[in-house]
Coordinates of C-alpha atoms in Angstrom, one line a residue:
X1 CA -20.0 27.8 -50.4
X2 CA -19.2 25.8 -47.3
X3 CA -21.9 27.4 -45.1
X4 CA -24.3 26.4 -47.9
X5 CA -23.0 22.9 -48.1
X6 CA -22.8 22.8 -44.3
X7 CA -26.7 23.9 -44.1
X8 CA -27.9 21.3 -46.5
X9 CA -25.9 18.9 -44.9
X10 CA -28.1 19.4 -41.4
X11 CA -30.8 20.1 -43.0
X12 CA -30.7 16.5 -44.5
X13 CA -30.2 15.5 -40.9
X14 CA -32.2 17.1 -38.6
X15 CA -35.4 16.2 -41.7
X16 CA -34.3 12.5 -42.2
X17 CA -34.6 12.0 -38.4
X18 CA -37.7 13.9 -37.8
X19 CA -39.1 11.7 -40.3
X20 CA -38.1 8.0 -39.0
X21 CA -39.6 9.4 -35.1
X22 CA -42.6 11.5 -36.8
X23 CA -44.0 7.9 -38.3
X24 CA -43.5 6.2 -35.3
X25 CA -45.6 8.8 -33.7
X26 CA -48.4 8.8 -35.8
X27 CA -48.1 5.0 -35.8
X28 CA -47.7 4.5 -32.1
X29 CA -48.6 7.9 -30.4
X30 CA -52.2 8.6 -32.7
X31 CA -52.5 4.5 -33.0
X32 CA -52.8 5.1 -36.7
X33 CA -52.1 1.4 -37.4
X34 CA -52.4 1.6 -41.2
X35 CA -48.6 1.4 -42.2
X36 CA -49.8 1.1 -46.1
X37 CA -51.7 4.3 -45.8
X38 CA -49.2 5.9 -44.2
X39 CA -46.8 5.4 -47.2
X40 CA -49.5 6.8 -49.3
X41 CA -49.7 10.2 -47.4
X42 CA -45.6 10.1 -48.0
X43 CA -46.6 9.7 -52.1
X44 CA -49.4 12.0 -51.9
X45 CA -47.1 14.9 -50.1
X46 CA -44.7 13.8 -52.5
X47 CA -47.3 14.4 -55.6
X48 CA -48.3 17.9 -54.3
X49 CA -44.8 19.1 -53.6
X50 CA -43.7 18.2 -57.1
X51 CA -46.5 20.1 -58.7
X52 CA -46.2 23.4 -56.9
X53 CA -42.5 22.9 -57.5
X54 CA -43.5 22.8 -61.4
X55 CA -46.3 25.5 -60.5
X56 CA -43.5 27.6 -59.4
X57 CA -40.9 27.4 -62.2
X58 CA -38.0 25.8 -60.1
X59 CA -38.9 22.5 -61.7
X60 CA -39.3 20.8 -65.3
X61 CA -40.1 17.4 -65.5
X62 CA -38.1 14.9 -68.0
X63 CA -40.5 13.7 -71.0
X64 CA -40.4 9.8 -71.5
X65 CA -41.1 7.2 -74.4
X66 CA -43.1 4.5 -73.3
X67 CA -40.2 2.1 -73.1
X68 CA -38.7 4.4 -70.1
X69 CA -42.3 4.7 -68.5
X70 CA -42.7 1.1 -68.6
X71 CA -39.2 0.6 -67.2
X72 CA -40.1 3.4 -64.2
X73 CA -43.5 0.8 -64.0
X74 CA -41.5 -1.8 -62.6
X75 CA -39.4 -0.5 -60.7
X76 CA -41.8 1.8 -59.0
X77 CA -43.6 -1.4 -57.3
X78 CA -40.4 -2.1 -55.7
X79 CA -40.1 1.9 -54.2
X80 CA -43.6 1.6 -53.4
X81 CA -43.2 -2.0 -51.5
X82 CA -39.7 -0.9 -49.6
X83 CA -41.1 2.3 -48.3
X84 CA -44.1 0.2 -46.9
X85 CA -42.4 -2.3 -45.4
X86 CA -40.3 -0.5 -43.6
X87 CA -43.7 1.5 -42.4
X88 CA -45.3 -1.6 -42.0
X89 CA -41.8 -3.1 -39.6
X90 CA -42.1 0.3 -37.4
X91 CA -45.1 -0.8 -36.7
X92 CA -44.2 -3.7 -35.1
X93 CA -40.8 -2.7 -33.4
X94 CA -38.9 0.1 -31.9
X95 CA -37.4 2.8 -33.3
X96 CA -33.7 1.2 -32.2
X97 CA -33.8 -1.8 -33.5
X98 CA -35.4 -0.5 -36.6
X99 CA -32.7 1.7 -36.9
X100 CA -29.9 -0.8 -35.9
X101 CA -31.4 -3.8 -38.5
X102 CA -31.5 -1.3 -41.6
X103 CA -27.9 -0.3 -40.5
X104 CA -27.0 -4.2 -42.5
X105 CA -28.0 -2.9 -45.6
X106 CA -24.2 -2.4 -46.7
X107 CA -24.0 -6.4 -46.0
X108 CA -26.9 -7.2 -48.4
X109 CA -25.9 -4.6 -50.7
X110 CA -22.6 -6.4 -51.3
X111 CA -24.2 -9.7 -51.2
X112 CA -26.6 -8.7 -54.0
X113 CA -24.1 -6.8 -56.2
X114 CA -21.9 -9.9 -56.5
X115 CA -24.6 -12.4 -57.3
X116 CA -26.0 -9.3 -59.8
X117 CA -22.8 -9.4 -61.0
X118 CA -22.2 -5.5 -61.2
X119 CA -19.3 -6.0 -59.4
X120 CA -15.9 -8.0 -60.1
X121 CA -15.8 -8.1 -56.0
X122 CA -14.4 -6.1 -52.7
X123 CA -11.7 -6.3 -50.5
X124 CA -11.1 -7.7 -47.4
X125 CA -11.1 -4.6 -45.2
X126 CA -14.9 -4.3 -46.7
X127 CA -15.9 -7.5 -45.5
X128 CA -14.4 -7.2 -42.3
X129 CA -16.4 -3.9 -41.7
X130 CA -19.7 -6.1 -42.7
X131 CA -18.5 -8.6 -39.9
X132 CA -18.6 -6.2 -37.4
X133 CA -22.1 -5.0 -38.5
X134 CA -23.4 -8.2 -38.4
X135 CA -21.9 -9.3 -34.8
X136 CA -23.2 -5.8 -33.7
X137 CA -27.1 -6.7 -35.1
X138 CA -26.7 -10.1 -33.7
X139 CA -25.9 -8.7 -30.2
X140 CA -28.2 -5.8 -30.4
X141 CA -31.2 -7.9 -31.1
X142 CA -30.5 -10.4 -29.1
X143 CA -31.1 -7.8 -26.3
X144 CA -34.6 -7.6 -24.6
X145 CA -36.7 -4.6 -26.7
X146 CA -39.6 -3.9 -25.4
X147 CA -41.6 -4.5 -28.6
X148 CA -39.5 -7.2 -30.1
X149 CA -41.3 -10.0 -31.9
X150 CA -40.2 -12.5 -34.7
X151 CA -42.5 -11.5 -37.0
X152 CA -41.6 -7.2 -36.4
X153 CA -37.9 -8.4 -37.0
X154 CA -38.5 -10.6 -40.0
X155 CA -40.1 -7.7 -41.4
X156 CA -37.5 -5.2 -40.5
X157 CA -35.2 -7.8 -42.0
X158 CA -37.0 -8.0 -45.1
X159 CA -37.5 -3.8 -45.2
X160 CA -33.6 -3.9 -45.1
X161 CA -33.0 -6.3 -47.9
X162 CA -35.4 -4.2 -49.9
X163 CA -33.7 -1.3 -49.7
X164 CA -30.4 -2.6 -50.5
X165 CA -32.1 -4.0 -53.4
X166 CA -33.6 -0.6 -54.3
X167 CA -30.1 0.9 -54.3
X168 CA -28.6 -1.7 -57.1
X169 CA -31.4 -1.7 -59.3
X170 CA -31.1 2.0 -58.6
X171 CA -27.5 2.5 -60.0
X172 CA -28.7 -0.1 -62.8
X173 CA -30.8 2.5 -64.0
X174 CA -29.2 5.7 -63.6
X175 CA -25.8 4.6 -64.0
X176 CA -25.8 0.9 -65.9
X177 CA -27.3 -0.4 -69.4
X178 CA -30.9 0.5 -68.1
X179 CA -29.3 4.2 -67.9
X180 CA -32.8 6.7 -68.4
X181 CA -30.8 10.0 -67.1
X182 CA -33.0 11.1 -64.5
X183 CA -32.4 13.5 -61.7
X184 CA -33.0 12.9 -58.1
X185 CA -36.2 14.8 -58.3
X186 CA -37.4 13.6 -61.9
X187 CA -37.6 10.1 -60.3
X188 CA -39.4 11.2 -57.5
X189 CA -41.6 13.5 -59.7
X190 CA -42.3 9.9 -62.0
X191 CA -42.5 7.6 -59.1
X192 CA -45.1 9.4 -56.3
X193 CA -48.0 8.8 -58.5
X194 CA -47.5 5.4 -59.6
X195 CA -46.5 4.9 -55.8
X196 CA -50.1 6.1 -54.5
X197 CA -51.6 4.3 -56.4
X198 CA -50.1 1.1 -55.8
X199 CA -50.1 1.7 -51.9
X200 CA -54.2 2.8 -52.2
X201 CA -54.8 -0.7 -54.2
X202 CA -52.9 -2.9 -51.7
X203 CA -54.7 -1.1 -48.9
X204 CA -58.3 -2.0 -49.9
X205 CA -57.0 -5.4 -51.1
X206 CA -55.8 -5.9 -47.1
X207 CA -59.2 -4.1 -45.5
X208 CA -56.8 -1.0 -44.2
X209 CA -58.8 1.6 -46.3
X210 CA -61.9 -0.4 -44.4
X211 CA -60.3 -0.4 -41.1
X212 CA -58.9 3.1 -41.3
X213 CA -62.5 4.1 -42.3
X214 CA -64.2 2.7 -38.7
X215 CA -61.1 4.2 -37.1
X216 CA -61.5 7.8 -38.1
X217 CA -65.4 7.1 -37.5
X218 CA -64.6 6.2 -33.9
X219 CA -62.7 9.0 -33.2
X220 CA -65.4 11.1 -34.5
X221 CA -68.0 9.8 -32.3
X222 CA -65.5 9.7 -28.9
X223 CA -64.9 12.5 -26.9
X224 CA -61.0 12.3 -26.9
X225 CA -58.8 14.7 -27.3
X226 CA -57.0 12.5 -29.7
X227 CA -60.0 13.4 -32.3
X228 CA -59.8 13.4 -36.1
X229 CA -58.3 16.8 -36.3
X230 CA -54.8 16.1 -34.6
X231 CA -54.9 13.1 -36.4
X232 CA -55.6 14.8 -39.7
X233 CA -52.8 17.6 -38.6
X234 CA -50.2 14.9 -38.0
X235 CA -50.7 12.9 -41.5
X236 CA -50.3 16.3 -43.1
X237 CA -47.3 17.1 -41.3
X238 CA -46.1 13.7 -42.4
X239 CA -46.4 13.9 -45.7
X240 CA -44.8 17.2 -45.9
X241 CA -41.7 16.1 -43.7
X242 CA -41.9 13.1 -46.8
X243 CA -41.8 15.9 -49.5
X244 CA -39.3 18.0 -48.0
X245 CA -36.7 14.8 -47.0
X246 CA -36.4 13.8 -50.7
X247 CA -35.4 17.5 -51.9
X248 CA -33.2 17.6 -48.7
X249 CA -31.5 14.6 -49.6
X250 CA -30.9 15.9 -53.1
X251 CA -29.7 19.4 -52.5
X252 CA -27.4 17.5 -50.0
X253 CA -26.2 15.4 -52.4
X254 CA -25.6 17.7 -55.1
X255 CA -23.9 21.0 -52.9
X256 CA -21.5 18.4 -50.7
X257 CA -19.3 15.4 -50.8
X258 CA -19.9 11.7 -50.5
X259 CA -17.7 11.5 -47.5
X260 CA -20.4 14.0 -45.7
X261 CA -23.0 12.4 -46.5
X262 CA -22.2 9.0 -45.1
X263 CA -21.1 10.5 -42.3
X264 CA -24.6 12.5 -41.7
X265 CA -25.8 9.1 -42.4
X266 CA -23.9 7.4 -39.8
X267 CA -24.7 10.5 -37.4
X268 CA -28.6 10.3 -37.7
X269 CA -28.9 6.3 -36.7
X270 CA -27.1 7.2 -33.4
X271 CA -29.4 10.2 -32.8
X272 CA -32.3 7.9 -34.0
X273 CA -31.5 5.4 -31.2
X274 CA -30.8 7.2 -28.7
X275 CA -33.8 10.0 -29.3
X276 CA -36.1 6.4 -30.1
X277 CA -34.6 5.2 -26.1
X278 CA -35.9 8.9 -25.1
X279 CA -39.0 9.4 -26.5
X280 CA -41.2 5.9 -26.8
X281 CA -39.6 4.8 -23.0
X282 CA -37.2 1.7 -24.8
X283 CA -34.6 0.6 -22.4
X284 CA -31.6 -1.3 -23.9
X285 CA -29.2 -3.8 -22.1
X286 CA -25.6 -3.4 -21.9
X287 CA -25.6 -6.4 -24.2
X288 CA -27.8 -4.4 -26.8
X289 CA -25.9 -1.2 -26.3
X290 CA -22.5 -3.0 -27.2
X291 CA -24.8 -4.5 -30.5
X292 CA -25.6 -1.1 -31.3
X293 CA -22.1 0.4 -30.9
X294 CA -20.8 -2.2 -33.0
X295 CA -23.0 -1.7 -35.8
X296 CA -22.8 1.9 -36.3
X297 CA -18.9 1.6 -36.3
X298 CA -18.9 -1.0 -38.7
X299 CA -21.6 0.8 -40.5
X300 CA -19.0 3.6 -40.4
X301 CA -16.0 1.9 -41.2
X302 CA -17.6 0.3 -44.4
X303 CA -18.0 3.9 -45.5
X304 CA -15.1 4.9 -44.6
X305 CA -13.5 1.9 -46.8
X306 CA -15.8 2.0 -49.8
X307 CA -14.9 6.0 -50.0
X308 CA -10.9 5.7 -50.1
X309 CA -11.6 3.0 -52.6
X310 CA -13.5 4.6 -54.9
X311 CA -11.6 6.3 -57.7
X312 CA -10.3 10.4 -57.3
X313 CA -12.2 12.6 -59.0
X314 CA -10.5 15.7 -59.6
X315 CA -12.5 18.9 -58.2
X316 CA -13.4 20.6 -61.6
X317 CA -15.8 17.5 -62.0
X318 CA -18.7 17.8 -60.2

């Protein structure tokens, strides 16, 4: 039982990472500048993997009224707009300071909870872990990135306070009134299609279905060996690495303990920085370095904090 638990746990890890990297790659490495299409090959992989899951027998989807279908409507524009913003943000900065920025969503979590009013408040050794997180972002992006720009942090920024938005309204509807008892993988069996369709509609609304058109048509005509088909090879890999994240994450979640998986959490956004230093040449000051140490340890200790607060659940509960 532990070696399984251990071998979803870096499974999780070593998928989630290859993930954040893999779209920067396709982003930066094939110049596949179309962050909105890029979240719809995440929904698309996402659509195929559910249905050969179902195809297979492992998987049986939850039927819904139209009340619950309606709810899943609305709060599928918000998955669909988180999930491209932060595409749209890696765009525009490094794979470090991407990481390090979404390392406040704790902060905006809290923030958002208390004027949601889902919670009566936290204690002070929570908000002095936020503290550190948000020195540590100050100093870190107050270093020189190589692709920092006001607008590439705004929209990190703005990514982050999705997400952290996406998590309450989350735990509103699994857990709170709006309670539709959904697994992990009913939501993202419900959620992918409404997802590529919203992320298709926003593209040709922008001109990045035109764009991404003359693109591939360039390629075509060029003699480069960055053609269609390694492009084509790398949006299918994506996609898949998408797919096989989300059932990671939930086979994670369901065979170990919280306590891991904040910890494999904390774990990949060191990897992801230095890996992101590594691979796309980013150098960091001392200054930034310090910013990014602080973060993850507050990141860390906020964690640590929330989990010895949280009520004991004894083991026959699972």
């Amino acid at each position: 039982m532990q070696a399984k638990a251990a071998l979803s746990v870096v499974s999780y890890l070593i998928i989630s990472l290859l993930l954040t990297l893999h779209n920067k790659m396709v982003l930066q490495w094939h110049q596949f500048g179309f962050p909105w299409l890029v979240t719809a090959v995440h929904s698309l992989g996402g659509i195929i993997g559910m249905q050969l899951l179902v195809a297979s027998g492992h998987f049986t989807p939850t039927r819904l009224d139209y009340s619950q279908k309606r709810l899943l409507w609305i709060f599928s524009a918000l998955y669909t707009v988180n999930i491209a913003v932060s595409n749209v943000s890696l765009h525009y900065v490094s794979v470090p300071l991407h990481q390090v920025v979404r390392g406040t969503v704790p902060v905006f979590t809290v923030l958002i909870s208390l004027a949601w009013r889902t919670t009566a408040g936290y204690s002070w050794r929570v908000y002095a872990s936020l503290a550190l997180v948000v020195v540590g972002v100050g100093l870190a992006t107050y270093g020189d990135y190589y692709s920092f720009s006001v607008a590439g942090f705004l929209l990190t920024l703005l990514g982050t306070v999705l997400a952290a938005t996406k998590t309450v309204v989350t735990n509103s509807i699994l857990v709170g009134g709006y309670r539709l008892k959904l697994s992990a993988l009913d939501l993202l069996y419900q959620l992918c299609p409404l997802a590529l369709v919203q992320t298709l509609a926003w593209a040709a609304v922008t001109g990045e279905l035109t764009d991404a058109w003359a693109f591939v048509q360039a390629l075509r005509s060029s003699d480069s060996a960055d053609g269609v088909y390694p492009l084509a090879t790398a949006l299918v890999a994506n996609g898949a690495i998408a797919f096989v994240l989300n059932v990671a994450s939930f086979t994670a979640s369901k065979n170990t303990s919280a306590l891991a998986m904040t910890v494999t959490g904390n774990v990949k956004v060191v990897l992801a920085v230095v890996l992101g230093c590594v691979l796309f040449s980013v150098r960091l000051s001392w200054l930034s370095t310090l910013g990014c140490v602080l973060t993850i340890a507050g990141g860390a200790a906020y964690s640590a904090v929330r989990l010895s607060e949280a009520p004991r659940v004894p083991k026959s509960v699972v």
